[in-house]
Amino acid sequence: KNGNLNFTLVYCPEGMDENQDSIMKEYGKMLGLDMQIKIDYFVGNTSPSDRKNILEQFANGDLEAILAMKCLDEGIDVKRTENAILVSSSTNPRQYIQRRGRILRTHPDKLVANIYDLFVLPPLDLIDSDDDPEKNNINSINAALIKQELKRLSEFAQASLNYVENIDLIRKYCDEYDIENL
């Protein structure tokens, strides 16, 4: 949106492929990050020396973005993360609090952090009421997942500078999906 992706951390979903690098590169392409900016991939099989090098380049601004999976959730200090794109959010409060905390850490050259939390909701026609017991079971599962996603988004929104805009959007989805209480 602002044309600057310096100090951007992208959380991608974990893959089942043995070659996680190929999965990460695909996410980079989908996000339009493969050609325009300097990115690197931080995955479970990244060696300790490569991890250290990637984090140093990121902190120095030599690397604009890091695409990572779950391996950046705990115990790793990512200096000066100004932007985060959460392609894979967790409904586990511990994980999303850690991710948010990693992004919101203070840095002398950072005033604010921008968090872009992508979420997917099923089409409304997939959760319409139906007399079919199998569809009703799927509807129950979908309703629980939707409520969980919107609850997480609401918790993120409470600490945001654009709270009103976020809450209005969340309320819109609650109305559309007939969810009364988060």
mmCIF file with all atom_site columns, C-alpha atoms in Angstrom:
data_model
loop_
_atom_site.group_PDB
_atom_site.id
_atom_site.type_symbol
_atom_site.label_atom_id
_atom_site.label_alt_id
_atom_site.label_comp_id
_atom_site.label_asym_id
_atom_site.label_entity_id
_atom_site.label_seq_id
_atom_site.pdbx_PDB_ins_code
_atom_site.Cartn_x
_atom_site.Cartn_y
_atom_site.Cartn_z
_atom_site.occupancy
_atom_site.B_iso_or_equiv
_atom_site.pdbx_formal_charge
_atom_site.auth_seq_id
_atom_site.auth_comp_id
_atom_site.auth_asym_id
_atom_site.auth_atom_id
_atom_site.pdbx_PDB_model_num
ATOM 1   C CA . LYS A 1 1   ? 0.000   0.000   0.000  1.00 0.00 ? 1   LYS A CA 1
ATOM 2   C CA . ASN A 1 2   ? 2.754   2.456   0.867  1.00 0.00 ? 2   ASN A CA 1
ATOM 3   C CA . GLY A 1 3   ? 5.322   1.058   -1.584 1.00 0.00 ? 3   GLY A CA 1
ATOM 4   C CA . ASN A 1 4   ? 7.829   0.191   1.121  1.00 0.00 ? 4   ASN A CA 1
ATOM 5   C CA . LEU A 1 5   ? 8.312   -3.371  2.261  1.00 0.00 ? 5   LEU A CA 1
ATOM 6   C CA . ASN A 1 6   ? 11.522  -2.837  4.223  1.00 0.00 ? 6   ASN A CA 1
ATOM 7   C CA . PHE A 1 7   ? 11.558  -4.752  7.494  1.00 0.00 ? 7   PHE A CA 1
ATOM 8   C CA . THR A 1 8   ? 8.621   -6.980  6.498  1.00 0.00 ? 8   THR A CA 1
ATOM 9   C CA . LEU A 1 9   ? 8.017   -10.379 8.015  1.00 0.00 ? 9   LEU A CA 1
ATOM 10  C CA . VAL A 1 10  ? 5.621   -12.733 6.208  1.00 0.00 ? 10  VAL A CA 1
ATOM 11  C CA . TYR A 1 11  ? 4.251   -15.734 8.107  1.00 0.00 ? 11  TYR A CA 1
ATOM 12  C CA . CYS A 1 12  ? 3.298   -18.485 5.670  1.00 0.00 ? 12  CYS A CA 1
ATOM 13  C CA . PRO A 1 13  ? 1.472   -21.723 6.381  1.00 0.00 ? 13  PRO A CA 1
ATOM 14  C CA . GLU A 1 14  ? 3.520   -24.816 7.006  1.00 0.00 ? 14  GLU A CA 1
ATOM 15  C CA . GLY A 1 15  ? 3.794   -27.151 4.048  1.00 0.00 ? 15  GLY A CA 1
ATOM 16  C CA . MET A 1 16  ? 3.880   -30.880 3.742  1.00 0.00 ? 16  MET A CA 1
ATOM 17  C CA . ASP A 1 17  ? 6.474   -30.785 0.948  1.00 0.00 ? 17  ASP A CA 1
ATOM 18  C CA . GLU A 1 18  ? 9.964   -31.992 1.820  1.00 0.00 ? 18  GLU A CA 1
ATOM 19  C CA . ASN A 1 19  ? 11.354  -29.024 -0.074 1.00 0.00 ? 19  ASN A CA 1
ATOM 20  C CA . GLN A 1 20  ? 9.936   -26.151 1.963  1.00 0.00 ? 20  GLN A CA 1
ATOM 21  C CA . ASP A 1 21  ? 11.961  -23.660 -0.073 1.00 0.00 ? 21  ASP A CA 1
ATOM 22  C CA . SER A 1 22  ? 9.768   -24.314 -3.124 1.00 0.00 ? 22  SER A CA 1
ATOM 23  C CA . ILE A 1 23  ? 6.614   -23.747 -1.066 1.00 0.00 ? 23  ILE A CA 1
ATOM 24  C CA . MET A 1 24  ? 7.968   -20.473 0.287  1.00 0.00 ? 24  MET A CA 1
ATOM 25  C CA . LYS A 1 25  ? 8.935   -19.273 -3.175 1.00 0.00 ? 25  LYS A CA 1
ATOM 26  C CA . GLU A 1 26  ? 5.385   -19.964 -4.354 1.00 0.00 ? 26  GLU A CA 1
ATOM 27  C CA . TYR A 1 27  ? 4.003   -17.805 -1.536 1.00 0.00 ? 27  TYR A CA 1
ATOM 28  C CA . GLY A 1 28  ? 6.485   -15.101 -2.493 1.00 0.00 ? 28  GLY A CA 1
ATOM 29  C CA . LYS A 1 29  ? 5.209   -15.192 -6.070 1.00 0.00 ? 29  LYS A CA 1
ATOM 30  C CA . MET A 1 30  ? 1.561   -15.101 -4.970 1.00 0.00 ? 30  MET A CA 1
ATOM 31  C CA . LEU A 1 31  ? 2.259   -12.034 -2.840 1.00 0.00 ? 31  LEU A CA 1
ATOM 32  C CA . GLY A 1 32  ? 4.157   -10.371 -5.695 1.00 0.00 ? 32  GLY A CA 1
ATOM 33  C CA . LEU A 1 33  ? 7.401   -10.399 -3.714 1.00 0.00 ? 33  LEU A CA 1
ATOM 34  C CA . ASP A 1 34  ? 9.535   -12.540 -5.997 1.00 0.00 ? 34  ASP A CA 1
ATOM 35  C CA . MET A 1 35  ? 10.885  -9.870  -8.331 1.00 0.00 ? 35  MET A CA 1
ATOM 36  C CA . GLN A 1 36  ? 10.523  -6.479  -6.746 1.00 0.00 ? 36  GLN A CA 1
ATOM 37  C CA . ILE A 1 37  ? 12.262  -6.816  -3.408 1.00 0.00 ? 37  ILE A CA 1
ATOM 38  C CA . LYS A 1 38  ? 15.097  -8.642  -1.691 1.00 0.00 ? 38  LYS A CA 1
ATOM 39  C CA . ILE A 1 39  ? 13.619  -11.539 0.258  1.00 0.00 ? 39  ILE A CA 1
ATOM 40  C CA . ASP A 1 40  ? 14.876  -14.681 1.928  1.00 0.00 ? 40  ASP A CA 1
ATOM 41  C CA . TYR A 1 41  ? 13.173  -17.728 3.341  1.00 0.00 ? 41  TYR A CA 1
ATOM 42  C CA . PHE A 1 42  ? 13.439  -18.828 6.950  1.00 0.00 ? 42  PHE A CA 1
ATOM 43  C CA . VAL A 1 43  ? 12.274  -22.441 7.268  1.00 0.00 ? 43  VAL A CA 1
ATOM 44  C CA . GLY A 1 44  ? 12.825  -25.340 9.628  1.00 0.00 ? 44  GLY A CA 1
ATOM 45  C CA . ASN A 1 45  ? 15.724  -26.758 7.637  1.00 0.00 ? 45  ASN A CA 1
ATOM 46  C CA . THR A 1 46  ? 17.567  -23.416 7.388  1.00 0.00 ? 46  THR A CA 1
ATOM 47  C CA . SER A 1 47  ? 20.989  -23.957 8.971  1.00 0.00 ? 47  SER A CA 1
ATOM 48  C CA . PRO A 1 48  ? 21.888  -22.020 12.150 1.00 0.00 ? 48  PRO A CA 1
ATOM 49  C CA . SER A 1 49  ? 24.586  -20.044 10.297 1.00 0.00 ? 49  SER A CA 1
ATOM 50  C CA . ASP A 1 50  ? 22.144  -19.161 7.479  1.00 0.00 ? 50  ASP A CA 1
ATOM 51  C CA . ARG A 1 51  ? 19.520  -18.147 10.047 1.00 0.00 ? 51  ARG A CA 1
ATOM 52  C CA . LYS A 1 52  ? 21.981  -15.817 11.760 1.00 0.00 ? 52  LYS A CA 1
ATOM 53  C CA . ASN A 1 53  ? 23.006  -14.323 8.398  1.00 0.00 ? 53  ASN A CA 1
ATOM 54  C CA . ILE A 1 54  ? 19.380  -13.805 7.313  1.00 0.00 ? 54  ILE A CA 1
ATOM 55  C CA . LEU A 1 55  ? 18.486  -12.087 10.603 1.00 0.00 ? 55  LEU A CA 1
ATOM 56  C CA . GLU A 1 56  ? 21.565  -9.817  10.411 1.00 0.00 ? 56  GLU A CA 1
ATOM 57  C CA . GLN A 1 57  ? 20.787  -8.816  6.817  1.00 0.00 ? 57  GLN A CA 1
ATOM 58  C CA . PHE A 1 58  ? 17.191  -8.105  7.803  1.00 0.00 ? 58  PHE A CA 1
ATOM 59  C CA . ALA A 1 59  ? 18.225  -5.989  10.820 1.00 0.00 ? 59  ALA A CA 1
ATOM 60  C CA . ASN A 1 60  ? 20.656  -3.992  8.643  1.00 0.00 ? 60  ASN A CA 1
ATOM 61  C CA . GLY A 1 61  ? 18.057  -3.380  5.938  1.00 0.00 ? 61  GLY A CA 1
ATOM 62  C CA . ASP A 1 62  ? 20.068  -5.320  3.342  1.00 0.00 ? 62  ASP A CA 1
ATOM 63  C CA . LEU A 1 63  ? 17.201  -7.790  3.147  1.00 0.00 ? 63  LEU A CA 1
ATOM 64  C CA . GLU A 1 64  ? 13.757  -6.241  2.829  1.00 0.00 ? 64  GLU A CA 1
ATOM 65  C CA . ALA A 1 65  ? 11.577  -9.174  3.828  1.00 0.00 ? 65  ALA A CA 1
ATOM 66  C CA . ILE A 1 66  ? 11.673  -12.609 5.375  1.00 0.00 ? 66  ILE A CA 1
ATOM 67  C CA . LEU A 1 67  ? 9.132   -15.281 4.533  1.00 0.00 ? 67  LEU A CA 1
ATOM 68  C CA . ALA A 1 68  ? 8.890   -17.695 7.429  1.00 0.00 ? 68  ALA A CA 1
ATOM 69  C CA . MET A 1 69  ? 6.911   -20.553 8.774  1.00 0.00 ? 69  MET A CA 1
ATOM 70  C CA . LYS A 1 70  ? 6.289   -21.495 12.372 1.00 0.00 ? 70  LYS A CA 1
ATOM 71  C CA . CYS A 1 71  ? 10.048  -21.588 13.106 1.00 0.00 ? 71  CYS A CA 1
ATOM 72  C CA . LEU A 1 72  ? 10.041  -17.857 13.922 1.00 0.00 ? 72  LEU A CA 1
ATOM 73  C CA . ASP A 1 73  ? 7.376   -18.199 16.623 1.00 0.00 ? 73  ASP A CA 1
ATOM 74  C CA . GLU A 1 74  ? 9.567   -18.661 19.677 1.00 0.00 ? 74  GLU A CA 1
ATOM 75  C CA . GLY A 1 75  ? 12.960  -17.639 20.941 1.00 0.00 ? 75  GLY A CA 1
ATOM 76  C CA . ILE A 1 76  ? 14.277  -15.730 17.937 1.00 0.00 ? 76  ILE A CA 1
ATOM 77  C CA . ASP A 1 77  ? 14.727  -11.961 18.030 1.00 0.00 ? 77  ASP A CA 1
ATOM 78  C CA . VAL A 1 78  ? 13.804  -10.373 14.712 1.00 0.00 ? 78  VAL A CA 1
ATOM 79  C CA . LYS A 1 79  ? 14.999  -6.792  14.991 1.00 0.00 ? 79  LYS A CA 1
ATOM 80  C CA . ARG A 1 80  ? 12.916  -3.907  13.679 1.00 0.00 ? 80  ARG A CA 1
ATOM 81  C CA . THR A 1 81  ? 9.987   -5.689  12.109 1.00 0.00 ? 81  THR A CA 1
ATOM 82  C CA . GLU A 1 82  ? 7.852   -2.816  10.838 1.00 0.00 ? 82  GLU A CA 1
ATOM 83  C CA . ASN A 1 83  ? 5.409   -4.737  8.655  1.00 0.00 ? 83  ASN A CA 1
ATOM 84  C CA . ALA A 1 84  ? 3.942   -8.187  9.040  1.00 0.00 ? 84  ALA A CA 1
ATOM 85  C CA . ILE A 1 85  ? 1.775   -10.119 6.649  1.00 0.00 ? 85  ILE A CA 1
ATOM 86  C CA . LEU A 1 86  ? 0.114   -13.034 8.384  1.00 0.00 ? 86  LEU A CA 1
ATOM 87  C CA . VAL A 1 87  ? -0.796  -15.406 5.568  1.00 0.00 ? 87  VAL A CA 1
ATOM 88  C CA . SER A 1 88  ? -1.046  -18.193 8.092  1.00 0.00 ? 88  SER A CA 1
ATOM 89  C CA . SER A 1 89  ? -2.582  -17.096 11.339 1.00 0.00 ? 89  SER A CA 1
ATOM 90  C CA . SER A 1 90  ? -2.939  -19.355 14.284 1.00 0.00 ? 90  SER A CA 1
ATOM 91  C CA . THR A 1 91  ? -6.035  -19.750 16.406 1.00 0.00 ? 91  THR A CA 1
ATOM 92  C CA . ASN A 1 92  ? -3.728  -20.744 19.260 1.00 0.00 ? 92  ASN A CA 1
ATOM 93  C CA . PRO A 1 93  ? -3.609  -17.640 21.527 1.00 0.00 ? 93  PRO A CA 1
ATOM 94  C CA . ARG A 1 94  ? -0.036  -18.367 22.603 1.00 0.00 ? 94  ARG A CA 1
ATOM 95  C CA . GLN A 1 95  ? 1.163   -18.427 18.982 1.00 0.00 ? 95  GLN A CA 1
ATOM 96  C CA . TYR A 1 96  ? -0.626  -15.320 17.799 1.00 0.00 ? 96  TYR A CA 1
ATOM 97  C CA . ILE A 1 97  ? 0.355   -13.368 20.923 1.00 0.00 ? 97  ILE A CA 1
ATOM 98  C CA . GLN A 1 98  ? 4.006   -14.328 20.313 1.00 0.00 ? 98  GLN A CA 1
ATOM 99  C CA . ARG A 1 99  ? 3.756   -13.328 16.658 1.00 0.00 ? 99  ARG A CA 1
ATOM 100 C CA . ARG A 1 100 ? 2.116   -10.023 17.509 1.00 0.00 ? 100 ARG A CA 1
ATOM 101 C CA . GLY A 1 101 ? 4.714   -9.372  20.212 1.00 0.00 ? 101 GLY A CA 1
ATOM 102 C CA . ARG A 1 102 ? 7.559   -10.077 17.798 1.00 0.00 ? 102 ARG A CA 1
ATOM 103 C CA . ILE A 1 103 ? 6.128   -7.496  15.412 1.00 0.00 ? 103 ILE A CA 1
ATOM 104 C CA . LEU A 1 104 ? 5.320   -4.887  18.064 1.00 0.00 ? 104 LEU A CA 1
ATOM 105 C CA . ARG A 1 105 ? 8.749   -4.908  19.743 1.00 0.00 ? 105 ARG A CA 1
ATOM 106 C CA . THR A 1 106 ? 10.165  -1.446  20.118 1.00 0.00 ? 106 THR A CA 1
ATOM 107 C CA . HIS A 1 107 ? 13.089  -0.210  18.064 1.00 0.00 ? 107 HIS A CA 1
ATOM 108 C CA . PRO A 1 108 ? 14.674  3.268   18.144 1.00 0.00 ? 108 PRO A CA 1
ATOM 109 C CA . ASP A 1 109 ? 13.922  3.800   14.432 1.00 0.00 ? 109 ASP A CA 1
ATOM 110 C CA . LYS A 1 110 ? 10.351  2.433   14.460 1.00 0.00 ? 110 LYS A CA 1
ATOM 111 C CA . LEU A 1 111 ? 7.271   4.410   15.427 1.00 0.00 ? 111 LEU A CA 1
ATOM 112 C CA . VAL A 1 112 ? 4.529   1.945   14.495 1.00 0.00 ? 112 VAL A CA 1
ATOM 113 C CA . ALA A 1 113 ? 4.127   -1.550  13.130 1.00 0.00 ? 113 ALA A CA 1
ATOM 114 C CA . ASN A 1 114 ? 1.694   -2.527  10.395 1.00 0.00 ? 114 ASN A CA 1
ATOM 115 C CA . ILE A 1 115 ? 0.038   -5.927  10.691 1.00 0.00 ? 115 ILE A CA 1
ATOM 116 C CA . TYR A 1 116 ? -1.874  -7.323  7.728  1.00 0.00 ? 116 TYR A CA 1
ATOM 117 C CA . ASP A 1 117 ? -3.739  -10.386 8.904  1.00 0.00 ? 117 ASP A CA 1
ATOM 118 C CA . LEU A 1 118 ? -5.221  -12.316 5.990  1.00 0.00 ? 118 LEU A CA 1
ATOM 119 C CA . PHE A 1 119 ? -8.181  -14.518 6.765  1.00 0.00 ? 119 PHE A CA 1
ATOM 120 C CA . VAL A 1 120 ? -10.481 -16.654 4.684  1.00 0.00 ? 120 VAL A CA 1
ATOM 121 C CA . LEU A 1 121 ? -14.119 -17.298 5.323  1.00 0.00 ? 121 LEU A CA 1
ATOM 122 C CA . PRO A 1 122 ? -16.222 -19.875 3.485  1.00 0.00 ? 122 PRO A CA 1
ATOM 123 C CA . PRO A 1 123 ? -18.847 -18.587 1.071  1.00 0.00 ? 123 PRO A CA 1
ATOM 124 C CA . LEU A 1 124 ? -22.168 -17.987 2.781  1.00 0.00 ? 124 LEU A CA 1
ATOM 125 C CA . ASP A 1 125 ? -23.915 -20.531 0.561  1.00 0.00 ? 125 ASP A CA 1
ATOM 126 C CA . LEU A 1 126 ? -21.738 -23.281 2.056  1.00 0.00 ? 126 LEU A CA 1
ATOM 127 C CA . ILE A 1 127 ? -23.054 -22.672 5.545  1.00 0.00 ? 127 ILE A CA 1
ATOM 128 C CA . ASP A 1 128 ? -26.753 -22.171 4.854  1.00 0.00 ? 128 ASP A CA 1
ATOM 129 C CA . SER A 1 129 ? -29.018 -24.301 6.995  1.00 0.00 ? 129 SER A CA 1
ATOM 130 C CA . ASP A 1 130 ? -30.010 -27.594 5.487  1.00 0.00 ? 130 ASP A CA 1
ATOM 131 C CA . ASP A 1 131 ? -31.857 -30.675 6.653  1.00 0.00 ? 131 ASP A CA 1
ATOM 132 C CA . ASP A 1 132 ? -28.997 -32.930 5.546  1.00 0.00 ? 132 ASP A CA 1
ATOM 133 C CA . PRO A 1 133 ? -27.212 -34.126 8.769  1.00 0.00 ? 133 PRO A CA 1
ATOM 134 C CA . GLU A 1 134 ? -23.834 -34.270 6.990  1.00 0.00 ? 134 GLU A CA 1
ATOM 135 C CA . LYS A 1 135 ? -24.167 -30.649 5.842  1.00 0.00 ? 135 LYS A CA 1
ATOM 136 C CA . ASN A 1 136 ? -25.305 -29.617 9.320  1.00 0.00 ? 136 ASN A CA 1
ATOM 137 C CA . ASN A 1 137 ? -22.141 -31.143 10.792 1.00 0.00 ? 137 ASN A CA 1
ATOM 138 C CA . ILE A 1 138 ? -20.015 -29.239 8.252  1.00 0.00 ? 138 ILE A CA 1
ATOM 139 C CA . ASN A 1 139 ? -21.990 -26.080 9.066  1.00 0.00 ? 139 ASN A CA 1
ATOM 140 C CA . SER A 1 140 ? -21.242 -26.536 12.788 1.00 0.00 ? 140 SER A CA 1
ATOM 141 C CA . ILE A 1 141 ? -17.538 -26.917 12.076 1.00 0.00 ? 141 ILE A CA 1
ATOM 142 C CA . ASN A 1 142 ? -17.528 -23.905 9.748  1.00 0.00 ? 142 ASN A CA 1
ATOM 143 C CA . ALA A 1 143 ? -19.433 -21.795 12.281 1.00 0.00 ? 143 ALA A CA 1
ATOM 144 C CA . ALA A 1 144 ? -16.926 -22.669 15.026 1.00 0.00 ? 144 ALA A CA 1
ATOM 145 C CA . LEU A 1 145 ? -13.951 -21.863 12.778 1.00 0.00 ? 145 LEU A CA 1
ATOM 146 C CA . ILE A 1 146 ? -15.483 -18.591 11.619 1.00 0.00 ? 146 ILE A CA 1
ATOM 147 C CA . LYS A 1 147 ? -16.190 -17.533 15.192 1.00 0.00 ? 147 LYS A CA 1
ATOM 148 C CA . GLN A 1 148 ? -12.620 -18.452 16.215 1.00 0.00 ? 148 GLN A CA 1
ATOM 149 C CA . GLU A 1 149 ? -11.144 -16.417 13.346 1.00 0.00 ? 149 GLU A CA 1
ATOM 150 C CA . LEU A 1 150 ? -13.306 -13.393 14.066 1.00 0.00 ? 150 LEU A CA 1
ATOM 151 C CA . LYS A 1 151 ? -12.504 -13.587 17.787 1.00 0.00 ? 151 LYS A CA 1
ATOM 152 C CA . ARG A 1 152 ? -8.759  -13.552 17.014 1.00 0.00 ? 152 ARG A CA 1
ATOM 153 C CA . LEU A 1 153 ? -9.240  -10.617 14.641 1.00 0.00 ? 153 LEU A CA 1
ATOM 154 C CA . SER A 1 154 ? -11.233 -8.779  17.304 1.00 0.00 ? 154 SER A CA 1
ATOM 155 C CA . GLU A 1 155 ? -8.422  -9.245  19.829 1.00 0.00 ? 155 GLU A CA 1
ATOM 156 C CA . PHE A 1 156 ? -5.900  -7.890  17.315 1.00 0.00 ? 156 PHE A CA 1
ATOM 157 C CA . ALA A 1 157 ? -8.207  -4.972  16.500 1.00 0.00 ? 157 ALA A CA 1
ATOM 158 C CA . GLN A 1 158 ? -8.481  -3.882  20.131 1.00 0.00 ? 158 GLN A CA 1
ATOM 159 C CA . ALA A 1 159 ? -4.816  -2.847  20.140 1.00 0.00 ? 159 ALA A CA 1
ATOM 160 C CA . SER A 1 160 ? -4.812  -1.259  16.679 1.00 0.00 ? 160 SER A CA 1
ATOM 161 C CA . LEU A 1 161 ? -4.699  2.388   15.690 1.00 0.00 ? 161 LEU A CA 1
ATOM 162 C CA . ASN A 1 162 ? -7.452  1.715   13.133 1.00 0.00 ? 162 ASN A CA 1
ATOM 163 C CA . TYR A 1 163 ? -9.705  0.049   15.703 1.00 0.00 ? 163 TYR A CA 1
ATOM 164 C CA . VAL A 1 164 ? -12.988 1.518   14.444 1.00 0.00 ? 164 VAL A CA 1
ATOM 165 C CA . GLU A 1 165 ? -12.340 0.442   10.850 1.00 0.00 ? 165 GLU A CA 1
ATOM 166 C CA . ASN A 1 166 ? -11.388 -3.075  11.971 1.00 0.00 ? 166 ASN A CA 1
ATOM 167 C CA . ILE A 1 167 ? -14.320 -3.500  14.364 1.00 0.00 ? 167 ILE A CA 1
ATOM 168 C CA . ASP A 1 168 ? -16.754 -2.288  11.689 1.00 0.00 ? 168 ASP A CA 1
ATOM 169 C CA . LEU A 1 169 ? -15.413 -4.957  9.324  1.00 0.00 ? 169 LEU A CA 1
ATOM 170 C CA . ILE A 1 170 ? -15.604 -7.656  12.004 1.00 0.00 ? 170 ILE A CA 1
ATOM 171 C CA . ARG A 1 171 ? -19.190 -6.645  12.843 1.00 0.00 ? 171 ARG A CA 1
ATOM 172 C CA . LYS A 1 172 ? -20.074 -6.851  9.170  1.00 0.00 ? 172 LYS A CA 1
ATOM 173 C CA . TYR A 1 173 ? -18.812 -10.431 9.033  1.00 0.00 ? 173 TYR A CA 1
ATOM 174 C CA . CYS A 1 174 ? -20.547 -11.310 12.307 1.00 0.00 ? 174 CYS A CA 1
ATOM 175 C CA . ASP A 1 175 ? -23.815 -10.050 10.807 1.00 0.00 ? 175 ASP A CA 1
ATOM 176 C CA . GLU A 1 176 ? -23.288 -11.900 7.517  1.00 0.00 ? 176 GLU A CA 1
ATOM 177 C CA . TYR A 1 177 ? -22.471 -15.170 9.258  1.00 0.00 ? 177 TYR A CA 1
ATOM 178 C CA . ASP A 1 178 ? -25.092 -14.716 11.997 1.00 0.00 ? 178 ASP A CA 1
ATOM 179 C CA . ILE A 1 179 ? -22.608 -14.677 14.871 1.00 0.00 ? 179 ILE A CA 1
ATOM 180 C CA . GLU A 1 180 ? -23.882 -12.833 17.923 1.00 0.00 ? 180 GLU A CA 1
ATOM 181 C CA . ASN A 1 181 ? -21.123 -12.973 20.543 1.00 0.00 ? 181 ASN A CA 1
ATOM 182 C CA . LEU A 1 182 ? -17.386 -13.293 20.181 1.00 0.00 ? 182 LEU A CA 1
#
